[in-house]
Amino acid sequence: MSAMDKILCINETDGDLSCQSGARWEQINDTLRDKDIPLFFPLDPGPGATIGGMIGTGCSGTNAVRYGTARAEWFLNITVVLPSGEVIKTRSRARKSAAGFDTTKLFIGAEGTLGIVTEATLRLAPVIPTKVAIAQFPDVEHAVSAVQEILNSPYGPHLQCVELLDDQMMSAINKAGVVDHPYPVKDTLFFKIQGAPEAIKLTSDVVKEITNKHGSDRFEFAADEEAADLWQNRKYALTSSIALVPDARCWTTDVCVPTSRLPQLVYETKQDMAKSGIRSTIVGHVGDGNFHALMLFTNDEELRIVNEAVHRLVHRAIALEGTCTGEHGVGVGKREYLRDELGEGTVELMRTVKRAIDPLNLFNPGKLYPEPSMPSGATSKRTETHKDVRI
Amino acid sequence: MSAMDKILCINETDGDLSCQSGARWEQINDTLRDKDIPLFFPLDPGPGATIGGMIGTGCSGTNAVRYGTARAEWFLNITVVLPSGEVIKTRSRARKSAAGFDTTKLFIGAEGTLGIVTEATLRLAPVIPTKVAIAQFPDVEHAVSAVQEILNSPYGPHLQCVELLDDQMMSAINKAGVVDHPYPVKDTLFFKIQGAPEAIKLTSDVVKEITNKHGSDRFEFAADEEAADLWQNRKYALTSSIALVPDARCWTTDVCVPTSRLPQLVYETKQDMAKSGIRSTIVGHVGDGNFHALMLFTNDEELRIVNEAVHRLVHRAIALEGTCTGEHGVGVGKREYLRDELGEGTVELMRTVKRAIDPLNLFNPGKLYPEPSMPSGATSKRTETHKDVRI
């Protein structure tokens, strides 16, 4: 659908915008900026993502700590072609409705298996000035406990983003050369603090106090230009990471757990990867308990080792009351984990809905739903697949 | 389910809480307060609502302008008994997940037609101090334009609530005697501004400036005790309104439109009611474009007139790109409007899901879904029903 990328209508007063599903989120925000409309669409997954893809995966991004995910209320309505050929529009343009269950939500995260999204009406948010600040910690546990205290304080809602970059990722950023002086290679938090200038000052005083209390020896604002570069580099974590090892390819994966479980998950995962000899960076939307591991490999043997490590990571997350994927989706590679995570009854409910809407299994067959015959991830023999490999 | 009202588990660090579906939102927030846990559950529909009922209707409330509705991400997971007898849990306890479409959302707004919710895990938000301010306007249009400018400013996210109370509702509040000095009987906004004290000061300066610009001749903070009373009285709008007319009963209804359409909707509705001789108050979650009309009647003839006026109100809302119900749900009384609002294809998709999950039509039959034989609201002869009458 990527060629259907038109913006159809902008309602500035109501704070909404209609577009075709091939439009990209950066294109939408660039258009609003060019037209001097002080609104933006806050879902910010990886660069280049289209609205249709964002609906299909139920995406989120760095802004999720403040604005939630695609599963919240950012899609007021969508136009969908059903497998029957019928074209429907899920809802009106009102900001909220109690007129039955919201069929929009059926298609968010369905990975194209229930319908083809052609148009969407997006809710927009006011642009708010931001400043980027950085704090460095002795370890992930200290960083996460600082984030929890900040988010539960009255200043929590002023944090637009809280990103964890582990020591390896900081090393990658230093090597990418976007900062004048390299940062100490330590577990680091990037904050994006939002508000009018006075409000940012108040919030950053509190953030500094709390990060110090939790063992940070460094809290500083980035200069505006450096902040843009740093954030850009965070968004392009994949390319920065790949540059760490010559001729490397990268397996990216993500999981999400209750935030209190994140330190244990990151600690055990880093130990596991060190033991397996895998070079990897970790970036995390730490306010949500979501993290991405970017694991590098250069040959088939390393790929096999990475594959096994991903399997252990997913099981670790599920055992900690988490999910096999926070943002990336299921696709082919994570189908086997759905029963472990959700239970057979919930998976069968998903299949029931799929069969009712697409009885001939026309739309994206083989994706998302585990076959009833498929062994669950806990017991299956590892098979090597490149499907989850993103370069 | 109202007797299954236990709170099962509070995870303060993760900001979540598990309870049975009969627990009430005030009970949950009272419990958190009694335990000195600085978190709360921000969905605040009418007094006494249970978690199960809030899921069933996809509720919202006065806090929706800041926190969204039940359809956002406040329910991390729910436990549901399906019509097959199978008991499922929809998701893990992670704050977000991309593991397929979110089956939780199927049950939000389904009015008990797809399953019986027995437990839920709620996401909580930090308690933030608030102050209540009041501004009065020459008419609804001025009030709404002020709200739009405030919400689209960098200070917008500091508004926890923005409630419109029309002149009739202010009259009811004066008569209820909760304020020392009666307020001028004018269209009025109640603001709940949140933040630390310095942040509230910054926000209220901006709110005052913008409301003055839009014709408000009065902006003042309520004293803390009066603020609690005023807000309580807003929450108990129904009882205050009923007290306006001796021996009255009240038909409450709600609709929601894009906010830019709200002034036209309120203006035409007030004219219509004046012409029909209906005594009514209007309260609105104006930040969302949602409003409630509370129409009083004392006998069958007045009930008939009110019934006709509700019908015209719903059609007015749908014609303005809105919905037949913003918060209250469909039930029996609004089934006839669903096709006008959503189109036959979307309604048939809802029926398809219902048939697949509940093939024997065991769960809440006769609710929500319009029968295929039912004439649409636009053409149907009005029938008098007491089903939507709440006393």
Short mmCIF file of N, CA, C and O in Angstrom, two decimals, chain B residues 183-293:
data_model
loop_
_atom_site.label_atom_id
_atom_site.label_comp_id
_atom_site.label_asym_id
_atom_site.label_seq_id
_atom_site.Cartn_x
_atom_site.Cartn_y
_atom_site.Cartn_z
N TYR B 183 -23.61 31.62 41.90
CA TYR B 183 -22.89 32.06 40.70
C TYR B 183 -23.85 32.70 39.72
O TYR B 183 -25.04 32.33 39.67
N PRO B 184 -23.36 33.66 38.91
CA PRO B 184 -24.19 34.16 37.81
C PRO B 184 -24.66 32.98 36.95
O PRO B 184 -23.89 32.05 36.73
N VAL B 185 -25.91 33.03 36.52
CA VAL B 185 -26.47 31.93 35.73
C VAL B 185 -26.04 32.11 34.27
O VAL B 185 -26.75 32.69 33.45
N LYS B 186 -24.83 31.63 33.96
CA LYS B 186 -24.25 31.76 32.62
C LYS B 186 -23.58 30.44 32.25
O LYS B 186 -23.28 29.62 33.12
N ASP B 187 -23.31 30.26 30.96
CA ASP B 187 -22.55 29.08 30.53
C ASP B 187 -21.16 29.15 31.14
O ASP B 187 -20.47 30.17 31.03
N THR B 188 -20.76 28.06 31.76
CA THR B 188 -19.60 28.08 32.66
C THR B 188 -18.67 26.91 32.37
O THR B 188 -19.13 25.83 32.00
N LEU B 189 -17.38 27.16 32.52
CA LEU B 189 -16.41 26.06 32.47
C LEU B 189 -15.83 25.83 33.85
O LEU B 189 -15.46 26.77 34.54
N PHE B 190 -15.78 24.57 34.24
CA PHE B 190 -15.01 24.15 35.42
C PHE B 190 -13.72 23.55 34.90
O PHE B 190 -13.76 22.64 34.07
N PHE B 191 -12.59 24.02 35.39
CA PHE B 191 -11.31 23.42 35.03
C PHE B 191 -10.75 22.70 36.25
O PHE B 191 -10.83 23.21 37.37
N LYS B 192 -10.15 21.54 36.04
CA LYS B 192 -9.32 20.94 37.07
C LYS B 192 -7.90 20.98 36.50
O LYS B 192 -7.61 20.31 35.50
N ILE B 193 -7.05 21.81 37.12
CA ILE B 193 -5.68 22.01 36.62
C ILE B 193 -4.76 21.19 37.50
O ILE B 193 -4.85 21.25 38.72
N GLN B 194 -3.86 20.42 36.88
CA GLN B 194 -3.02 19.54 37.69
C GLN B 194 -1.55 19.91 37.59
O GLN B 194 -1.10 20.47 36.59
N GLY B 195 -0.81 19.56 38.62
CA GLY B 195 0.63 19.80 38.62
C GLY B 195 1.11 20.14 40.02
O GLY B 195 0.32 20.28 40.95
N ALA B 196 2.41 20.25 40.15
CA ALA B 196 2.95 20.78 41.39
C ALA B 196 2.52 22.25 41.50
O ALA B 196 2.15 22.86 40.49
N PRO B 197 2.55 22.84 42.71
CA PRO B 197 2.00 24.20 42.88
C PRO B 197 2.55 25.22 41.88
O PRO B 197 1.79 26.00 41.30
N GLU B 198 3.88 25.19 41.63
CA GLU B 198 4.44 26.18 40.69
C GLU B 198 3.90 25.95 39.29
O GLU B 198 3.64 26.89 38.53
N ALA B 199 3.74 24.68 38.91
CA ALA B 199 3.24 24.37 37.56
C ALA B 199 1.78 24.80 37.42
O ALA B 199 1.36 25.30 36.37
N ILE B 200 0.99 24.62 38.48
CA ILE B 200 -0.41 25.06 38.44
C ILE B 200 -0.48 26.57 38.24
O ILE B 200 -1.30 27.08 37.48
N LYS B 201 0.41 27.29 38.92
CA LYS B 201 0.43 28.75 38.78
C LYS B 201 0.69 29.13 37.32
O LYS B 201 -0.03 29.98 36.75
N LEU B 202 1.70 28.52 36.71
CA LEU B 202 2.03 28.82 35.31
C LEU B 202 0.83 28.52 34.41
O LEU B 202 0.46 29.33 33.55
N THR B 203 0.22 27.37 34.60
CA THR B 203 -0.90 26.97 33.74
C THR B 203 -2.09 27.90 33.93
O THR B 203 -2.72 28.33 32.96
N SER B 204 -2.39 28.24 35.18
CA SER B 204 -3.60 29.02 35.39
C SER B 204 -3.45 30.44 34.85
O SER B 204 -4.43 31.04 34.39
N ASP B 205 -2.22 30.97 34.85
CA ASP B 205 -2.02 32.28 34.21
C ASP B 205 -2.39 32.22 32.73
O ASP B 205 -3.04 33.12 32.20
N VAL B 206 -1.97 31.13 32.08
CA VAL B 206 -2.27 30.98 30.65
C VAL B 206 -3.77 30.76 30.44
O VAL B 206 -4.38 31.36 29.54
N VAL B 207 -4.37 29.94 31.28
CA VAL B 207 -5.81 29.67 31.13
C VAL B 207 -6.61 30.96 31.32
O VAL B 207 -7.53 31.26 30.56
N LYS B 208 -6.22 31.75 32.30
CA LYS B 208 -6.92 33.01 32.55
C LYS B 208 -6.81 33.94 31.35
O LYS B 208 -7.79 34.54 30.91
N GLU B 209 -5.60 34.04 30.81
CA GLU B 209 -5.37 34.93 29.66
C GLU B 209 -6.23 34.49 28.47
O GLU B 209 -6.87 35.31 27.81
N ILE B 210 -6.25 33.18 28.22
CA ILE B 210 -7.00 32.69 27.05
C ILE B 210 -8.51 32.81 27.26
O ILE B 210 -9.25 33.20 26.36
N THR B 211 -8.99 32.51 28.47
CA THR B 211 -10.44 32.62 28.70
C THR B 211 -10.88 34.08 28.60
O THR B 211 -11.94 34.38 28.04
N ASN B 212 -10.06 35.01 29.11
CA ASN B 212 -10.39 36.45 28.98
C ASN B 212 -10.50 36.84 27.51
O ASN B 212 -11.43 37.52 27.10
N LYS B 213 -9.52 36.37 26.75
CA LYS B 213 -9.51 36.68 25.31
C LYS B 213 -10.78 36.20 24.62
O LYS B 213 -11.25 36.80 23.66
N HIS B 214 -11.34 35.10 25.12
CA HIS B 214 -12.54 34.54 24.50
C HIS B 214 -13.82 34.98 25.22
O HIS B 214 -14.84 34.30 25.15
N GLY B 215 -13.75 36.14 25.90
CA GLY B 215 -15.00 36.74 26.40
C GLY B 215 -15.41 36.38 27.81
O GLY B 215 -16.51 36.73 28.23
N SER B 216 -14.55 35.67 28.54
CA SER B 216 -14.90 35.38 29.93
C SER B 216 -14.67 36.62 30.78
O SER B 216 -13.62 37.26 30.68
N ASP B 217 -15.66 36.97 31.61
CA ASP B 217 -15.47 38.14 32.47
C ASP B 217 -15.18 37.70 33.91
O ASP B 217 -15.17 38.51 34.81
N ARG B 218 -14.96 36.43 34.11
CA ARG B 218 -14.76 35.95 35.47
C ARG B 218 -13.89 34.70 35.42
O ARG B 218 -14.20 33.75 34.73
N PHE B 219 -12.77 34.73 36.11
CA PHE B 219 -11.93 33.54 36.24
C PHE B 219 -11.48 33.49 37.67
O PHE B 219 -10.87 34.43 38.17
N GLU B 220 -11.81 32.46 38.37
CA GLU B 220 -11.38 32.40 39.77
C GLU B 220 -11.17 30.97 40.21
O GLU B 220 -11.79 30.04 39.72
N PHE B 221 -10.25 30.83 41.15
CA PHE B 221 -10.06 29.53 41.79
C PHE B 221 -11.11 29.35 42.87
O PHE B 221 -11.48 30.31 43.54
N ALA B 222 -11.56 28.12 43.00
CA ALA B 222 -12.42 27.80 44.14
C ALA B 222 -11.52 27.50 45.32
O ALA B 222 -10.44 26.92 45.18
N ALA B 223 -11.97 27.91 46.52
CA ALA B 223 -11.26 27.49 47.74
C ALA B 223 -11.32 25.96 47.79
O ALA B 223 -12.24 25.35 47.24
N ASP B 224 -10.32 25.35 48.45
CA ASP B 224 -10.20 23.88 48.39
C ASP B 224 -11.49 23.16 48.77
O ASP B 224 -11.89 22.21 48.12
N GLU B 225 -12.13 23.65 49.85
CA GLU B 225 -13.33 22.95 50.31
C GLU B 225 -14.48 23.14 49.32
O GLU B 225 -15.18 22.20 48.96
N GLU B 226 -14.60 24.39 48.83
CA GLU B 226 -15.66 24.67 47.86
C GLU B 226 -15.42 23.87 46.58
O GLU B 226 -16.35 23.38 45.95
N ALA B 227 -14.12 23.74 46.19
CA ALA B 227 -13.79 23.00 44.97
C ALA B 227 -14.28 21.57 45.08
O ALA B 227 -14.89 21.03 44.15
N ALA B 228 -14.05 20.95 46.23
CA ALA B 228 -14.50 19.56 46.42
C ALA B 228 -16.02 19.50 46.30
O ALA B 228 -16.57 18.61 45.64
N ASP B 229 -16.71 20.47 46.92
CA ASP B 229 -18.18 20.48 46.84
C ASP B 229 -18.66 20.68 45.41
O ASP B 229 -19.58 20.01 44.95
N LEU B 230 -18.03 21.65 44.72
CA LEU B 230 -18.44 21.94 43.35
C LEU B 230 -18.27 20.72 42.48
O LEU B 230 -19.13 20.39 41.67
N TRP B 231 -17.12 20.06 42.63
CA TRP B 231 -16.86 18.91 41.76
C TRP B 231 -17.82 17.77 42.08
O TRP B 231 -18.31 17.09 41.20
N GLN B 232 -18.07 17.61 43.37
CA GLN B 232 -19.03 16.60 43.80
C GLN B 232 -20.39 16.91 43.15
O GLN B 232 -21.06 16.01 42.66
N ASN B 233 -20.74 18.18 43.15
CA ASN B 233 -22.04 18.54 42.61
C ASN B 233 -22.10 18.34 41.09
O ASN B 233 -23.13 17.97 40.55
N ARG B 234 -20.96 18.58 40.44
CA ARG B 234 -20.90 18.27 39.02
C ARG B 234 -21.08 16.77 38.82
O ARG B 234 -21.84 16.33 37.94
N LYS B 235 -20.42 15.97 39.64
CA LYS B 235 -20.54 14.52 39.50
C LYS B 235 -21.97 14.06 39.78
O LYS B 235 -22.44 13.10 39.20
N TYR B 236 -22.64 14.78 40.69
CA TYR B 236 -24.02 14.42 41.01
C TYR B 236 -24.99 15.31 40.24
O TYR B 236 -26.03 15.70 40.77
N ALA B 237 -24.64 15.64 39.01
CA ALA B 237 -25.47 16.52 38.18
C ALA B 237 -26.91 16.01 38.11
O ALA B 237 -27.86 16.79 38.09
N LEU B 238 -27.02 14.68 38.06
CA LEU B 238 -28.35 14.10 37.90
C LEU B 238 -29.27 14.49 39.05
O LEU B 238 -30.38 14.99 38.83
N THR B 239 -28.79 14.29 40.29
CA THR B 239 -29.66 14.60 41.43
C THR B 239 -29.91 16.11 41.53
O THR B 239 -31.02 16.53 41.85
N SER B 240 -28.87 16.93 41.26
CA SER B 240 -29.10 18.38 41.30
C SER B 240 -30.15 18.79 40.27
O SER B 240 -30.99 19.64 40.53
N SER B 241 -30.08 18.18 39.09
CA SER B 241 -31.01 18.56 38.03
C SER B 241 -32.44 18.16 38.40
O SER B 241 -33.38 18.93 38.22
N ILE B 242 -32.57 16.96 38.93
CA ILE B 242 -33.91 16.47 39.27
C ILE B 242 -34.58 17.38 40.30
O ILE B 242 -35.80 17.58 40.29
N ALA B 243 -33.74 17.96 41.18
CA ALA B 243 -34.30 18.82 42.23
C ALA B 243 -34.90 20.11 41.67
O ALA B 243 -35.59 20.84 42.38
N LEU B 244 -34.62 20.40 40.39
CA LEU B 244 -35.14 21.64 39.79
C LEU B 244 -36.66 21.64 39.69
O LEU B 244 -37.29 22.70 39.75
N VAL B 245 -37.25 20.48 39.45
CA VAL B 245 -38.70 20.40 39.23
C VAL B 245 -39.28 19.36 40.20
O VAL B 245 -38.80 18.23 40.23
N PRO B 246 -40.30 19.75 40.97
CA PRO B 246 -40.87 18.80 41.94
C PRO B 246 -41.41 17.55 41.24
O PRO B 246 -42.00 17.64 40.17
N ASP B 247 -41.14 16.39 41.83
CA ASP B 247 -41.64 15.09 41.34
C ASP B 247 -41.17 14.75 39.93
O ASP B 247 -41.82 13.98 39.22
N ALA B 248 -40.05 15.35 39.50
CA ALA B 248 -39.60 15.09 38.13
C ALA B 248 -38.88 13.75 38.05
O ALA B 248 -38.29 13.28 39.02
N ARG B 249 -38.95 13.13 36.89
CA ARG B 249 -38.04 12.06 36.52
C ARG B 249 -37.13 12.61 35.44
O ARG B 249 -37.36 13.72 34.93
N CYS B 250 -36.08 11.88 35.13
CA CYS B 250 -35.07 12.47 34.23
C CYS B 250 -34.64 11.46 33.17
O CYS B 250 -34.38 10.30 33.48
N TRP B 251 -34.62 11.88 31.94
CA TRP B 251 -34.06 11.08 30.83
C TRP B 251 -32.67 11.66 30.55
O TRP B 251 -32.55 12.80 30.13
N THR B 252 -31.67 10.85 30.84
CA THR B 252 -30.32 11.33 30.52
C THR B 252 -29.88 10.69 29.22
O THR B 252 -30.12 9.50 28.98
N THR B 253 -29.22 11.45 28.39
CA THR B 253 -28.66 10.89 27.16
C THR B 253 -27.37 11.61 26.85
O THR B 253 -27.13 12.72 27.35
N ASP B 254 -26.50 10.97 26.08
CA ASP B 254 -25.26 11.65 25.71
C ASP B 254 -24.92 11.37 24.26
O ASP B 254 -25.25 10.33 23.70
N VAL B 255 -24.29 12.35 23.64
CA VAL B 255 -23.76 12.21 22.28
C VAL B 255 -22.36 12.82 22.27
O VAL B 255 -21.96 13.47 23.24
N CYS B 256 -21.63 12.62 21.19
CA CYS B 256 -20.27 13.18 21.08
C CYS B 256 -20.00 13.53 19.63
O CYS B 256 -20.34 12.75 18.73
N VAL B 257 -19.39 14.70 19.41
CA VAL B 257 -19.08 15.15 18.05
C VAL B 257 -17.66 15.72 18.04
O VAL B 257 -17.10 16.01 19.10
N PRO B 258 -17.04 15.90 16.85
CA PRO B 258 -15.77 16.63 16.82
C PRO B 258 -15.97 17.98 17.52
O PRO B 258 -17.02 18.62 17.34
N THR B 259 -14.99 18.39 18.34
CA THR B 259 -15.22 19.55 19.22
C THR B 259 -15.65 20.80 18.46
O THR B 259 -16.42 21.59 18.98
N SER B 260 -15.18 20.98 17.23
CA SER B 260 -15.56 22.19 16.48
C SER B 260 -17.06 22.23 16.21
O SER B 260 -17.63 23.28 15.95
N ARG B 261 -17.71 21.08 16.24
CA ARG B 261 -19.14 21.02 15.96
C ARG B 261 -19.99 21.18 17.22
O ARG B 261 -21.21 21.26 17.15
N LEU B 262 -19.34 21.17 18.37
CA LEU B 262 -20.08 21.17 19.64
C LEU B 262 -20.95 22.43 19.83
O LEU B 262 -22.11 22.31 20.23
N PRO B 263 -20.42 23.64 19.54
CA PRO B 263 -21.28 24.82 19.76
C PRO B 263 -22.58 24.75 18.95
O PRO B 263 -23.65 25.02 19.48
N GLN B 264 -22.47 24.34 17.67
CA GLN B 264 -23.67 24.23 16.84
C GLN B 264 -24.65 23.21 17.43
O GLN B 264 -25.86 23.45 17.53
N LEU B 265 -24.11 22.09 17.88
CA LEU B 265 -24.95 21.03 18.44
C LEU B 265 -25.66 21.51 19.71
O LEU B 265 -26.87 21.30 19.87
N VAL B 266 -24.91 22.17 20.59
CA VAL B 266 -25.52 22.64 21.84
C VAL B 266 -26.55 23.73 21.55
O VAL B 266 -27.66 23.72 22.09
N TYR B 267 -26.21 24.64 20.65
CA TYR B 267 -27.12 25.75 20.31
C TYR B 267 -28.44 25.22 19.77
O TYR B 267 -29.52 25.58 20.23
N GLU B 268 -28.34 24.33 18.79
CA GLU B 268 -29.57 23.81 18.17
C GLU B 268 -30.38 22.97 19.15
O GLU B 268 -31.61 23.00 19.14
N THR B 269 -29.67 22.25 20.02
CA THR B 269 -30.37 21.40 20.99
C THR B 269 -31.11 22.25 22.03
O THR B 269 -32.26 21.97 22.39
N LYS B 270 -30.46 23.32 22.47
CA LYS B 270 -31.12 24.19 23.46
C LYS B 270 -32.35 24.88 22.83
O LYS B 270 -33.39 25.03 23.47
N GLN B 271 -32.19 25.30 21.58
CA GLN B 271 -33.34 25.91 20.88
C GLN B 271 -34.49 24.92 20.76
O GLN B 271 -35.65 25.25 20.99
N ASP B 272 -34.14 23.69 20.37
CA ASP B 272 -35.14 22.64 20.19
C ASP B 272 -35.87 22.39 21.50
O ASP B 272 -37.12 22.31 21.54
N MET B 273 -35.11 22.32 22.60
CA MET B 273 -35.75 22.01 23.88
C MET B 273 -36.62 23.16 24.37
O MET B 273 -37.70 22.95 24.92
N ALA B 274 -36.14 24.39 24.12
CA ALA B 274 -36.95 25.55 24.51
C ALA B 274 -38.27 25.53 23.76
O ALA B 274 -39.35 25.75 24.33
N LYS B 275 -38.19 25.24 22.45
CA LYS B 275 -39.38 25.20 21.60
C LYS B 275 -40.35 24.10 22.06
O LYS B 275 -41.57 24.26 22.01
N SER B 276 -39.77 22.98 22.49
CA SER B 276 -40.62 21.85 22.93
C SER B 276 -41.10 22.01 24.36
O SER B 276 -41.86 21.17 24.85
N GLY B 277 -40.64 23.06 25.04
CA GLY B 277 -41.05 23.27 26.43
C GLY B 277 -40.44 22.28 27.41
O GLY B 277 -41.00 22.01 28.47
N ILE B 278 -39.26 21.73 27.07
CA ILE B 278 -38.61 20.76 27.95
C ILE B 278 -37.67 21.48 28.90
O ILE B 278 -36.85 22.30 28.47
N ARG B 279 -37.77 21.20 30.19
CA ARG B 279 -36.81 21.72 31.16
C ARG B 279 -35.61 20.76 31.17
O ARG B 279 -35.78 19.56 31.38
N SER B 280 -34.42 21.28 30.95
CA SER B 280 -33.25 20.41 30.80
C SER B 280 -32.00 21.12 31.23
O SER B 280 -31.89 22.34 31.14
N THR B 281 -31.05 20.34 31.73
CA THR B 281 -29.71 20.89 31.96
C THR B 281 -28.74 20.19 31.00
O THR B 281 -29.02 19.11 30.50
N ILE B 282 -27.61 20.87 30.76
CA ILE B 282 -26.59 20.29 29.90
C ILE B 282 -25.25 20.35 30.63
O ILE B 282 -24.87 21.39 31.16
N VAL B 283 -24.58 19.21 30.69
CA VAL B 283 -23.21 19.20 31.17
C VAL B 283 -22.38 18.51 30.10
O VAL B 283 -22.84 17.57 29.46
N GLY B 284 -21.16 19.03 29.89
CA GLY B 284 -20.40 18.49 28.77
C GLY B 284 -18.95 18.28 29.11
O GLY B 284 -18.34 19.11 29.79
N HIS B 285 -18.40 17.15 28.66
CA HIS B 285 -16.95 16.96 28.70
C HIS B 285 -16.43 17.65 27.43
O HIS B 285 -16.18 17.03 26.41
N VAL B 286 -16.29 18.96 27.55
CA VAL B 286 -16.17 19.78 26.34
C VAL B 286 -14.85 19.56 25.63
O VAL B 286 -14.76 19.72 24.41
N GLY B 287 -13.84 19.13 26.36
CA GLY B 287 -12.56 18.83 25.71
C GLY B 287 -12.65 17.66 24.75
O GLY B 287 -11.82 17.53 23.85
N ASP B 288 -13.65 16.82 24.91
CA ASP B 288 -13.83 15.65 24.04
C ASP B 288 -14.95 15.83 23.04
O ASP B 288 -15.19 14.95 22.22
N GLY B 289 -15.71 16.92 23.14
CA GLY B 289 -16.87 17.10 22.26
C GLY B 289 -18.08 16.29 22.70
O GLY B 289 -18.99 16.03 21.93
N ASN B 290 -18.07 15.88 23.96
CA ASN B 290 -19.11 14.99 24.50
C ASN B 290 -20.04 15.77 25.41
O ASN B 290 -19.58 16.54 26.25
N PHE B 291 -21.34 15.64 25.23
CA PHE B 291 -22.21 16.27 26.21
C PHE B 291 -23.41 15.42 26.60
O PHE B 291 -23.85 14.56 25.85
N HIS B 292 -23.91 15.70 27.79
CA HIS B 292 -25.06 15.01 28.35
C HIS B 292 -26.20 16.00 28.46
O HIS B 292 -26.02 17.10 28.97
N ALA B 293 -27.37 15.60 28.01
CA ALA B 293 -28.58 16.38 28.27
C ALA B 293 -29.39 15.62 29.31
O ALA B 293 -29.57 14.41 29.20
#
